[in-house]
Coordinates of C-alpha atoms and ligand atoms in Angstrom, one line a residue:
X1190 CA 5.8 -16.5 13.4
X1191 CA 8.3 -13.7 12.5
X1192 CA 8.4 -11.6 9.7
X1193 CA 9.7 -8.6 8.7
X1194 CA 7.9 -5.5 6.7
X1195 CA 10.0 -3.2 5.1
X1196 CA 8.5 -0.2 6.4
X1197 CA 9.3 3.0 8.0
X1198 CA 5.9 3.8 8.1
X1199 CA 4.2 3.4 12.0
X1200 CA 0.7 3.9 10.6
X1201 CA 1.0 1.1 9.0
X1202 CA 2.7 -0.9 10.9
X1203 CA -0.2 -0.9 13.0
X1204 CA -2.3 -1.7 10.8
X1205 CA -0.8 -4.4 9.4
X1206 CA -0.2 -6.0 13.2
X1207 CA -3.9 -5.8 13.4
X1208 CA -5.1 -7.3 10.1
X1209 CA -2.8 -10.0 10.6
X1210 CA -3.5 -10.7 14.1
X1211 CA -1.3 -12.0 17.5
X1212 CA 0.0 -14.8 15.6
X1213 CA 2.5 -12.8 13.7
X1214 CA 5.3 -10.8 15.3
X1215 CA 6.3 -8.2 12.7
X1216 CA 9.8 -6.5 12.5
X1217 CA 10.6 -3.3 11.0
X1218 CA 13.8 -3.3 9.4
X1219 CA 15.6 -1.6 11.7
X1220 CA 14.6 -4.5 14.6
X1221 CA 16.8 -6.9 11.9
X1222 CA 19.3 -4.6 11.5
X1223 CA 18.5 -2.6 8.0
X1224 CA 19.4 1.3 8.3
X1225 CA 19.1 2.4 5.3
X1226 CA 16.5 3.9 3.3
X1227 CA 15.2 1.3 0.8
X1228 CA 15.1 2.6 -2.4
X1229 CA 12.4 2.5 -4.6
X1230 CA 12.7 3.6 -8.2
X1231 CA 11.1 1.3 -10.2
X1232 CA 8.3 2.0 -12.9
X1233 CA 5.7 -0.2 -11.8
X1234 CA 3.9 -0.5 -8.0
X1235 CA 4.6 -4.7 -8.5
X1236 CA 8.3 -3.6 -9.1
X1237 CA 9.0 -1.8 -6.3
X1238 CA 7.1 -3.8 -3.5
X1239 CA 9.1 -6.6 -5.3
X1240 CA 12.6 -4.5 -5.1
X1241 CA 11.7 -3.4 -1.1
X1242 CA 10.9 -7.0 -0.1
X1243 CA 14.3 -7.8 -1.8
X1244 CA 16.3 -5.5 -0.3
X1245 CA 15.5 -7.2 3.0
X1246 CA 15.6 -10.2 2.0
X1247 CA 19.1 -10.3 0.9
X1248 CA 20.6 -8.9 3.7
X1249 CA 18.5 -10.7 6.0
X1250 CA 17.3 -13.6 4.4
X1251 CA 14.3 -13.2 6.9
X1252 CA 11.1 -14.0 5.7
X1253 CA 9.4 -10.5 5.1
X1254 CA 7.0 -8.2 3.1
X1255 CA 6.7 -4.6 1.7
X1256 CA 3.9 -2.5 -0.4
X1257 CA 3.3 0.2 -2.3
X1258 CA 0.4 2.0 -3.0
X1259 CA -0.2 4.6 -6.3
X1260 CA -3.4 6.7 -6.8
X1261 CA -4.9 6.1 -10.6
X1262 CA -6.4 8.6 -12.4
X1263 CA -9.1 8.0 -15.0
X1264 CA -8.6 10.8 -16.5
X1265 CA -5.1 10.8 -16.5
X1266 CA -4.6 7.8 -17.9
X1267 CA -3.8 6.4 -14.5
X1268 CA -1.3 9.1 -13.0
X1269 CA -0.2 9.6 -10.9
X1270 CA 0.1 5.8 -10.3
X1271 CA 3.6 4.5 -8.7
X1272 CA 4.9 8.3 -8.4
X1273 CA 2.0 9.1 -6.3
X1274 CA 4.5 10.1 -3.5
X1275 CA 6.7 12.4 -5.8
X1276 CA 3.8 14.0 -7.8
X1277 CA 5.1 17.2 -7.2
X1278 CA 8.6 16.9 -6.8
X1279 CA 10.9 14.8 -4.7
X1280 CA 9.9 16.2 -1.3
X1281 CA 7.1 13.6 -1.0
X1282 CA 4.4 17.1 0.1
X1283 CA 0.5 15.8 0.6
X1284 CA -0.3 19.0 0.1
X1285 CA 1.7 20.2 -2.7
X1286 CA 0.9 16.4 -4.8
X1287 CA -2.8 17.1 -4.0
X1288 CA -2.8 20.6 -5.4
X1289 CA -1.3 19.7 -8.6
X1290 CA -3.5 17.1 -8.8
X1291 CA -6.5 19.2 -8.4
X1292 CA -5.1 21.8 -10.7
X1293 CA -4.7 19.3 -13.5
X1294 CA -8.2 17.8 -13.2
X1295 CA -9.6 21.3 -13.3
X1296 CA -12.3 20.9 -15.8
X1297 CA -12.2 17.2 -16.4
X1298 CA -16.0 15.4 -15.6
X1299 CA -14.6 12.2 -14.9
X1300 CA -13.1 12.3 -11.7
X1301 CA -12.8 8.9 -11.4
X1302 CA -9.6 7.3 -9.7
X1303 CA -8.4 4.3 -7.5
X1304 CA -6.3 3.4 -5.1
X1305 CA -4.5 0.0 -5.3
X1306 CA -1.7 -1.4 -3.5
X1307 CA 0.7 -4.2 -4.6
X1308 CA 2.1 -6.3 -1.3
X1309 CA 5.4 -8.6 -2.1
X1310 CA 5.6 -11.5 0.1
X1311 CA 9.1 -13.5 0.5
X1312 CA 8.5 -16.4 2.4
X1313 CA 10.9 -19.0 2.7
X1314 CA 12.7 -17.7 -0.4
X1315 CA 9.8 -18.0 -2.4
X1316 CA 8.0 -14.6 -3.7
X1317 CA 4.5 -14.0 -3.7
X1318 CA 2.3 -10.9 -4.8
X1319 CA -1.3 -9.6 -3.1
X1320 CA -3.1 -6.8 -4.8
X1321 CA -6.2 -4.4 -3.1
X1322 CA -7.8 -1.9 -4.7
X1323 CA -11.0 0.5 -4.1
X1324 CA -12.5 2.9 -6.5
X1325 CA -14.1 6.2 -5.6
X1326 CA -13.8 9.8 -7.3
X1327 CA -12.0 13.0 -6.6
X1328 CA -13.7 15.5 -4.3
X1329 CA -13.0 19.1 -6.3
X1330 CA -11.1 20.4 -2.6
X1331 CA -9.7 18.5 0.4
X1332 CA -12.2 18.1 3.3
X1333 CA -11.2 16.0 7.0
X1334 CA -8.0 16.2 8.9
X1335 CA -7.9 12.0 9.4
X1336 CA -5.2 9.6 7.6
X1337 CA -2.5 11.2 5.5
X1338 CA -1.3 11.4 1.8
X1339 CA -4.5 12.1 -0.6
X1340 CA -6.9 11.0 1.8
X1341 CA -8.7 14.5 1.7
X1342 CA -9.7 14.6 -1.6
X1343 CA -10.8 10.9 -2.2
X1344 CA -14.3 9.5 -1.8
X1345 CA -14.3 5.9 -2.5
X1346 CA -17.2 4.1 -4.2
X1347 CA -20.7 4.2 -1.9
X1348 CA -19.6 7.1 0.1
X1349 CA -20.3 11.0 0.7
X1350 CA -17.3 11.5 2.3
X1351 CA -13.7 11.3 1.9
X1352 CA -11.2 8.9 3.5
X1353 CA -9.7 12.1 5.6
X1354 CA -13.4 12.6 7.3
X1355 CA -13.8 8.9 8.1
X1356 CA -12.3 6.8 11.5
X1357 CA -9.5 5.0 10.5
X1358 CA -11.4 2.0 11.9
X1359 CA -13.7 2.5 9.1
X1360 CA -11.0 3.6 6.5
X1361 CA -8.8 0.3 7.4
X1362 CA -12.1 -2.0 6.8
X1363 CA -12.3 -0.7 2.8
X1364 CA -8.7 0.5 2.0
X1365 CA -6.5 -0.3 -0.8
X1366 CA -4.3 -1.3 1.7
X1367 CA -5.9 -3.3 4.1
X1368 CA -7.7 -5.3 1.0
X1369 CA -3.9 -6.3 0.1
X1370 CA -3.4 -7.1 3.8
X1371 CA -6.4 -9.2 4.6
X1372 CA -5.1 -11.1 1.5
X1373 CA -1.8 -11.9 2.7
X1374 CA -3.3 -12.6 6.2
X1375 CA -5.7 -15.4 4.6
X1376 CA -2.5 -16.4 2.5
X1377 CA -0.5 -17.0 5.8
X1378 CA -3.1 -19.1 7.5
X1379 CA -1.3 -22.1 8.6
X1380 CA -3.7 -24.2 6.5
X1381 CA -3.1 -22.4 3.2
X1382 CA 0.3 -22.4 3.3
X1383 CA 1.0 -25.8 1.9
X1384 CA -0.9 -24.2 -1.0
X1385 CA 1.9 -21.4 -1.5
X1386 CA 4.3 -24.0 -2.8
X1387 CA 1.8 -25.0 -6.1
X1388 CA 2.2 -20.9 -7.4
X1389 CA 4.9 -18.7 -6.6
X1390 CA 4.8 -15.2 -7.9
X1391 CA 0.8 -15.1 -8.9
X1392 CA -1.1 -11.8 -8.2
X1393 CA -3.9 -12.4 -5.9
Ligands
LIG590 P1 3.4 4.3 -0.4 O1 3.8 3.4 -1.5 O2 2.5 3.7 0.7 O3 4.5 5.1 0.1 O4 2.4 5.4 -1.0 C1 2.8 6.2 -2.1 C2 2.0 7.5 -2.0 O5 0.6 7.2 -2.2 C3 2.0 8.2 -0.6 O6 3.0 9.1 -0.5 C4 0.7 8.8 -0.5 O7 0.8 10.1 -1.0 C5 -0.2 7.9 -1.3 N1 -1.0 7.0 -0.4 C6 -0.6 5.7 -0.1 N2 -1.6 5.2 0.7 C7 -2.5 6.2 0.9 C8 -3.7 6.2 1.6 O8 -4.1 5.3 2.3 N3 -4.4 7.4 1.6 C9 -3.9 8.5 0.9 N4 -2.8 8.5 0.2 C10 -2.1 7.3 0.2

């Protein structure tokens, strides 16, 4: 089966390809045609996975998916959340997001956060939405070189270590990310996918 995910991104393409396994060919936009940079300004992570999976959707009308993924904060009240990327500024800099976020939990004892990602799934016209999540705590300074974005200073639940001084093997077993993805995977599973036509739109 083809589908499309709206994603620049060749990290995860990867990943993706290999949570869902050889019976899926995916396509980046580009492969189907889509140039342009997909915008996504919306206020919510369901919102814009919603408004990226759109985007291709209406100019393709090719079954496809997109994600996004926000860091929450405890202490922050859940910032940075869906501007994760932007933190800092518009120039989407890991470091320069990470060292504001250090600098405004300078003090705070609860350095509890979360990653979660929100996948939107159009399939046949109809939308669906998958949602992974893993908790852990900020790490006071970055430590590993692995993965990218805030990887350095997060330590997810059980762990010592942060997702930068992990394998990405072992990263893409617990993530955020790959939760969502193993979701959608089981979703697409030729005998549950009768099942998609009783809910449409439900968060997983
Ligand atoms: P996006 O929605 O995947 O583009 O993610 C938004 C922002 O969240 C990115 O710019 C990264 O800073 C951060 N982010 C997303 N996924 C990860 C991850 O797996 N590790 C660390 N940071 C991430």
């Amino acid at each position: 089966m083809d589908i499309v995910f709206a994603t620049g991104n060749a990290h995860k393409l990867h990943e993706a390809e290999r949570i869902l396994g050889p019976s899926f060919r995916l396509l980046t936009p580009r492969q189907v045609g889509v140039e342009d940079d997909i915008p996504e300004w919306e206020a919510t992570l369901i919102g814009n996975a919603q408004a990226k999976a759109r985007y291709i959707y209406e100019r393709t009308r090719l079954d496809c998916f997109a994600d996004d993924t926000g860091l929450e904060v405890d202490a922050l009240g859940g910032a940075p959340g869906v501007l994760s990327a932007r933190y800092a500024g518009p120039a989407h800099d890991s470091a320069a997001n990470m060292a504001l976020l250090l600098r405004n939990m300078e003090g705070k004892t609860d350095r509890r956060a979360c990653f979660r990602t929100v996948v939107a799934l159009i399939l046949g016209g109809g939308e669906h939405l998958f949602e992974g999540e893993v908790r852990g705590r900020l790490a006071t300074s970055p430590s590993g070189e692995v993965g990218f974005g805030y990887d350095p200073i997060f330590i997810p639940e059980g762990y010592q270590i942060t997702f930068a001084q992990m394998s990405l093997e072992e990263k893409n077993t617990i993530s955020h990310r790959a939760r969502a993805l193993q979701k959608l995977a089981r979703f697409l599973q030729p005998a549950n996918l009768f099942e998609a036509e009783k809910g449409r739109g439900e968060l997983f």
